[in-house]
PDB file of C-alpha atoms and ligand atoms in Angstrom:
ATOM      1  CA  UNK A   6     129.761  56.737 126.009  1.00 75.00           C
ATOM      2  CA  UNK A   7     127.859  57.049 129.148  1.00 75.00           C
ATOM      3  CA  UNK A   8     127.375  54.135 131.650  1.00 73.00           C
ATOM      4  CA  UNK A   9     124.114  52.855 131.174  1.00 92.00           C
ATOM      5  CA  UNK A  10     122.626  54.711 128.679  1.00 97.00           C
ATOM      6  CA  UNK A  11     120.593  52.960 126.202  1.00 98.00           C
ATOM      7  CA  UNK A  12     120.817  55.044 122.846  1.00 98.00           C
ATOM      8  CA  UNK A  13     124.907  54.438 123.589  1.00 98.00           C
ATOM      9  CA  UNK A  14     124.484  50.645 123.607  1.00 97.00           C
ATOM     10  CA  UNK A  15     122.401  51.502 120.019  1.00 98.00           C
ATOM     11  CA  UNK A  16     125.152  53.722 118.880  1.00 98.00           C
ATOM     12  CA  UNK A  17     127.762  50.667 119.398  1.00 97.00           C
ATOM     13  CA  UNK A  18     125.326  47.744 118.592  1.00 97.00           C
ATOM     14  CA  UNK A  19     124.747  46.010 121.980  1.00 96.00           C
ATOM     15  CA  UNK A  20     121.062  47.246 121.477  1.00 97.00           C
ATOM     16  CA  UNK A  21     119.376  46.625 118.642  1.00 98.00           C
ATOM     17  CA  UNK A  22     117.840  49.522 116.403  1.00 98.00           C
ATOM     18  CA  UNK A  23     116.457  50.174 112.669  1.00 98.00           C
ATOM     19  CA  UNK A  24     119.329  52.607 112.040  1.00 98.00           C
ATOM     20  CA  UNK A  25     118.069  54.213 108.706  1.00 98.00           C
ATOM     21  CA  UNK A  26     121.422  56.456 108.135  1.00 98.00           C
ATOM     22  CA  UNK A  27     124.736  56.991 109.651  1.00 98.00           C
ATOM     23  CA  UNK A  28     127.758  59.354 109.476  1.00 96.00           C
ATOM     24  CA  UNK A  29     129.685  62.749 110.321  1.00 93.00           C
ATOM     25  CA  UNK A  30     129.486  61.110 114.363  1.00 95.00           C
ATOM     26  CA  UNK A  31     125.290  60.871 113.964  1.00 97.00           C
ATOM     27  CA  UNK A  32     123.230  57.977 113.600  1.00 98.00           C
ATOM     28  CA  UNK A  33     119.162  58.007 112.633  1.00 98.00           C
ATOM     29  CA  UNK A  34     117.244  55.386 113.815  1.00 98.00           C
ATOM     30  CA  UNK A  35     113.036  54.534 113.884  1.00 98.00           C
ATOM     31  CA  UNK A  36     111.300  55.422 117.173  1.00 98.00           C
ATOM     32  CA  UNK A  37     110.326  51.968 118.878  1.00 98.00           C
ATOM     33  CA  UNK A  38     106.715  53.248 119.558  1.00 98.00           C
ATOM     34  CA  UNK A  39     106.057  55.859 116.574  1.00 98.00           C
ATOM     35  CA  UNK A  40     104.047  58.632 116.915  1.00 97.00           C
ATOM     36  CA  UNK A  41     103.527  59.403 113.075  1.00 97.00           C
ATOM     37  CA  UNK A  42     103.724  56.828 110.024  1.00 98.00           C
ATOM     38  CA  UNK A  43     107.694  58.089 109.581  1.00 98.00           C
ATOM     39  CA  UNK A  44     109.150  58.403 112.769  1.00 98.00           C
ATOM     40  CA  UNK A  45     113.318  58.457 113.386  1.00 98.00           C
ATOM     41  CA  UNK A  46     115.358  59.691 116.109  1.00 98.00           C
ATOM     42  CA  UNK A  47     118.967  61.587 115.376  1.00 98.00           C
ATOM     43  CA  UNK A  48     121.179  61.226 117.978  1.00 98.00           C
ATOM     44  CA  UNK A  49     124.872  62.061 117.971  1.00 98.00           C
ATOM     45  CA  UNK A  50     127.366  58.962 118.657  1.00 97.00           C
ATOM     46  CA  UNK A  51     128.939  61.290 121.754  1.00 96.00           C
ATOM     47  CA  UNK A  52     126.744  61.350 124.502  1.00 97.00           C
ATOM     48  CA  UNK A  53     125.298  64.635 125.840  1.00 97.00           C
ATOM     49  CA  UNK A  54     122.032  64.365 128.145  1.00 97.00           C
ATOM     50  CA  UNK A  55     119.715  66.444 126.236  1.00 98.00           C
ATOM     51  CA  UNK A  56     119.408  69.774 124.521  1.00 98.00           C
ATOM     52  CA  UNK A  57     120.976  71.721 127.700  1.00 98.00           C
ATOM     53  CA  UNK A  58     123.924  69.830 127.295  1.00 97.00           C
ATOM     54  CA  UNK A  59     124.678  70.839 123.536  1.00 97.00           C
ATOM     55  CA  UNK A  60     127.959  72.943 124.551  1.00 96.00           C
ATOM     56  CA  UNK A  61     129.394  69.510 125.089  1.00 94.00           C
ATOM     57  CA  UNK A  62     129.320  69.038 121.561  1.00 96.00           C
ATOM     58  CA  UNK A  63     131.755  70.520 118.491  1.00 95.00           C
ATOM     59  CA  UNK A  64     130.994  73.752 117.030  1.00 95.00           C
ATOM     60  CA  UNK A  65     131.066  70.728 113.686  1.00 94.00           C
ATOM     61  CA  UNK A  66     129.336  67.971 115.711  1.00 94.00           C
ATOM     62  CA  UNK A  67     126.193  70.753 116.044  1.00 96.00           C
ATOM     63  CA  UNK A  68     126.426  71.618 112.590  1.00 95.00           C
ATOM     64  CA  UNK A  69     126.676  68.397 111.356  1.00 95.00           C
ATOM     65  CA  UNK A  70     123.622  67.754 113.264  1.00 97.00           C
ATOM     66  CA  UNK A  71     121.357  70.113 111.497  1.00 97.00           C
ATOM     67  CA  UNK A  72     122.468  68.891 108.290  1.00 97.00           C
ATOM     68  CA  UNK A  73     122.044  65.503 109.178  1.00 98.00           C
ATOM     69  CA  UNK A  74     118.396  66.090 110.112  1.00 98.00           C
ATOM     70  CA  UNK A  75     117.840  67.697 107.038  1.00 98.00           C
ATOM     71  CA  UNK A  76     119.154  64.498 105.575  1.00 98.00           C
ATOM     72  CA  UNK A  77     117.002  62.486 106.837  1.00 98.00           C
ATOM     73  CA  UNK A  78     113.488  64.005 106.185  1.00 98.00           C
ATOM     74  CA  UNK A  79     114.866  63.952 102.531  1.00 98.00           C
ATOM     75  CA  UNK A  80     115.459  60.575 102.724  1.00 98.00           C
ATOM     76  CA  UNK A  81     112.271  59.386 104.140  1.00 98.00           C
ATOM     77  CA  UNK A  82     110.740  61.034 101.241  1.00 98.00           C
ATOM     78  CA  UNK A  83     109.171  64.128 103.201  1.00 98.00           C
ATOM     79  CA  UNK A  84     110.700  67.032 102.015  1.00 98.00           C
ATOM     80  CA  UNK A  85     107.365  68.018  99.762  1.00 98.00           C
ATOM     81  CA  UNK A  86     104.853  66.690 102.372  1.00 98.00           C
ATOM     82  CA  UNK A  87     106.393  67.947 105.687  1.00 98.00           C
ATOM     83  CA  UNK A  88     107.965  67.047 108.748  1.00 98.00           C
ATOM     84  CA  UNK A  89     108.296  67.714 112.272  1.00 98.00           C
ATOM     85  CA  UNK A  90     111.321  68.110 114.533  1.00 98.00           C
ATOM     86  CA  UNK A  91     111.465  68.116 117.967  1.00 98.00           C
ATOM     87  CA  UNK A  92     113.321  67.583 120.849  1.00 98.00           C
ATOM     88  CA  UNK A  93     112.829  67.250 124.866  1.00 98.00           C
ATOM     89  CA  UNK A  94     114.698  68.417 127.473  1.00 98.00           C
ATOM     90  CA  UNK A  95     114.016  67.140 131.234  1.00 98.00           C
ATOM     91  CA  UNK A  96     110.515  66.417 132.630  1.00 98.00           C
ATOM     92  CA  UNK A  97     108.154  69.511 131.800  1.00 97.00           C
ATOM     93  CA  UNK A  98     109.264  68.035 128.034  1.00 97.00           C
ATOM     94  CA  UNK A  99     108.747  64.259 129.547  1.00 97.00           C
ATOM     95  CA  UNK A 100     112.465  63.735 128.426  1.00 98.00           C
ATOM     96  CA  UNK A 101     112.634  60.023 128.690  1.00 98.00           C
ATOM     97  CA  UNK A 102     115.403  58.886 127.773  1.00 98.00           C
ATOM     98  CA  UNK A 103     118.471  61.495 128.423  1.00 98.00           C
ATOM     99  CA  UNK A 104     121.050  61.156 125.369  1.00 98.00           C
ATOM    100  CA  UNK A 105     119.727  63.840 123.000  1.00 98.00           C
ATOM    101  CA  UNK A 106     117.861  62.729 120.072  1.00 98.00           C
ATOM    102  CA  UNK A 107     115.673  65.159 117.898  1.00 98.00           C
ATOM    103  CA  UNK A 108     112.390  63.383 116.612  1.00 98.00           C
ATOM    104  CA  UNK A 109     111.840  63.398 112.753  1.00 98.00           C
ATOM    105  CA  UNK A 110     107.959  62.892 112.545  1.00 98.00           C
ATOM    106  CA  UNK A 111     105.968  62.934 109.634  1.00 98.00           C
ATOM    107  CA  UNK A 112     104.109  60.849 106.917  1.00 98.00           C
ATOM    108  CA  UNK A 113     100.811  61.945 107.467  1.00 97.00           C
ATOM    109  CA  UNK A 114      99.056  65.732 108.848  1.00 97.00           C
ATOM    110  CA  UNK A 115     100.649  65.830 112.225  1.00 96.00           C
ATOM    111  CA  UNK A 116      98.348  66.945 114.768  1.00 91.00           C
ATOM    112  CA  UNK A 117      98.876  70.896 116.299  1.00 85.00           C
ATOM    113  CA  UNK A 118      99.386  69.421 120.131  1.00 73.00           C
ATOM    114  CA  UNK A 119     102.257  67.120 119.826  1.00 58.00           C
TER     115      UNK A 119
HETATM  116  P1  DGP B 211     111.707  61.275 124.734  1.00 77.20           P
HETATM  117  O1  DGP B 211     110.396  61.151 125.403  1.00 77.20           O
HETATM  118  O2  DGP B 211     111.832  62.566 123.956  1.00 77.20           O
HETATM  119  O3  DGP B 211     112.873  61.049 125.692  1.00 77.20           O
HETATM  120  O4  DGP B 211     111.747  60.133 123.632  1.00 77.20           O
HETATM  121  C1  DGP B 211     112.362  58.909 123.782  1.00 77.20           C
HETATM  122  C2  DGP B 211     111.959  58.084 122.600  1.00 77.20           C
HETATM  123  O5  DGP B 211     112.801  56.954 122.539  1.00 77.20           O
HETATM  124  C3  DGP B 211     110.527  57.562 122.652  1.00 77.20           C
HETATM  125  O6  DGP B 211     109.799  58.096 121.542  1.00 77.20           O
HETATM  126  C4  DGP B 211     110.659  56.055 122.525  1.00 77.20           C
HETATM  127  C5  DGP B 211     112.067  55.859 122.050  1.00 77.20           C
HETATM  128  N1  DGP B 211     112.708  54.669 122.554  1.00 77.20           N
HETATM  129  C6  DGP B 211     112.804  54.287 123.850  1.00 77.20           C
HETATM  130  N2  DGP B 211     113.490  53.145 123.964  1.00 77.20           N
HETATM  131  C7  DGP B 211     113.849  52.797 122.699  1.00 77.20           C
HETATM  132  C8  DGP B 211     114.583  51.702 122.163  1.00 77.20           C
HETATM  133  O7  DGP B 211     115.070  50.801 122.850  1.00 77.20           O
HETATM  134  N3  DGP B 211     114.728  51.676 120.807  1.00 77.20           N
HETATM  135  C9  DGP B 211     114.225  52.651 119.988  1.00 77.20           C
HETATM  136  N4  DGP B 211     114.420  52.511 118.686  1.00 77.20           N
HETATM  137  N5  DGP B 211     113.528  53.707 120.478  1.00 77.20           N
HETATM  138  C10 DGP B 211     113.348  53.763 121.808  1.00 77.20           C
END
């Protein structure tokens, strides 16, 4: 938990959030300002910054993470239509908010610049 981050006051409930799925040390929750009809962010419970930081994590934590992506596109019912996933790491990426999350986008024909 890192002082004053936001998505680890959603990971322990002092913020609010749609979590859609939780488990293995990841939680999924919906984007406050979607950019697609389906749009969730994967975080892991242990705080890393971003991307850059993702030696901070398990060899398990980073596998668990894949699969737990996975996880969710299935259950948001995109597996046969597509998704998206994305991440971004300081500001050429316009990173944010730094605890990394991966954005699960899709729902609809995403467009080729986002
Ligand atoms: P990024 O630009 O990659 O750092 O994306 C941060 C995302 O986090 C952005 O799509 C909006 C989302 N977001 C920011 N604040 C909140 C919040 O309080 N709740 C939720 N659910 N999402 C948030």
């Amino acid at each position: 938990m890192a002082d004053d981050c936001l998505f680890c006051r959603i990971v322990t409930g002092d913020v609010p959030a749609d979590v859609v799925r939780r488990g293995n040390g990841m939680v999924a929750f919906r984007d406050i300002a979607p950019k697609a009809p389906v749009h969730v962010l994967v975080i892991p419970e242990r705080h890393v910054d971003s991307m850059a930081g993702v030696g901070g994590l398990t060899p398990d934590e980073r596998a668990d993470m894949l699969a737990f992506i996975a996880e969710v596109g299935r259950d948001e019912g995109l597996e046969a239509t597509g998704y998206r996933v994305t991440t971004n790491h300081g500001p050429d990426a316009l990173q944010s908010v730094h605890h990394l999350h991966w954005h699960v986008m899709g729902g609809t024909r995403l467009s080729d610049s986002m």
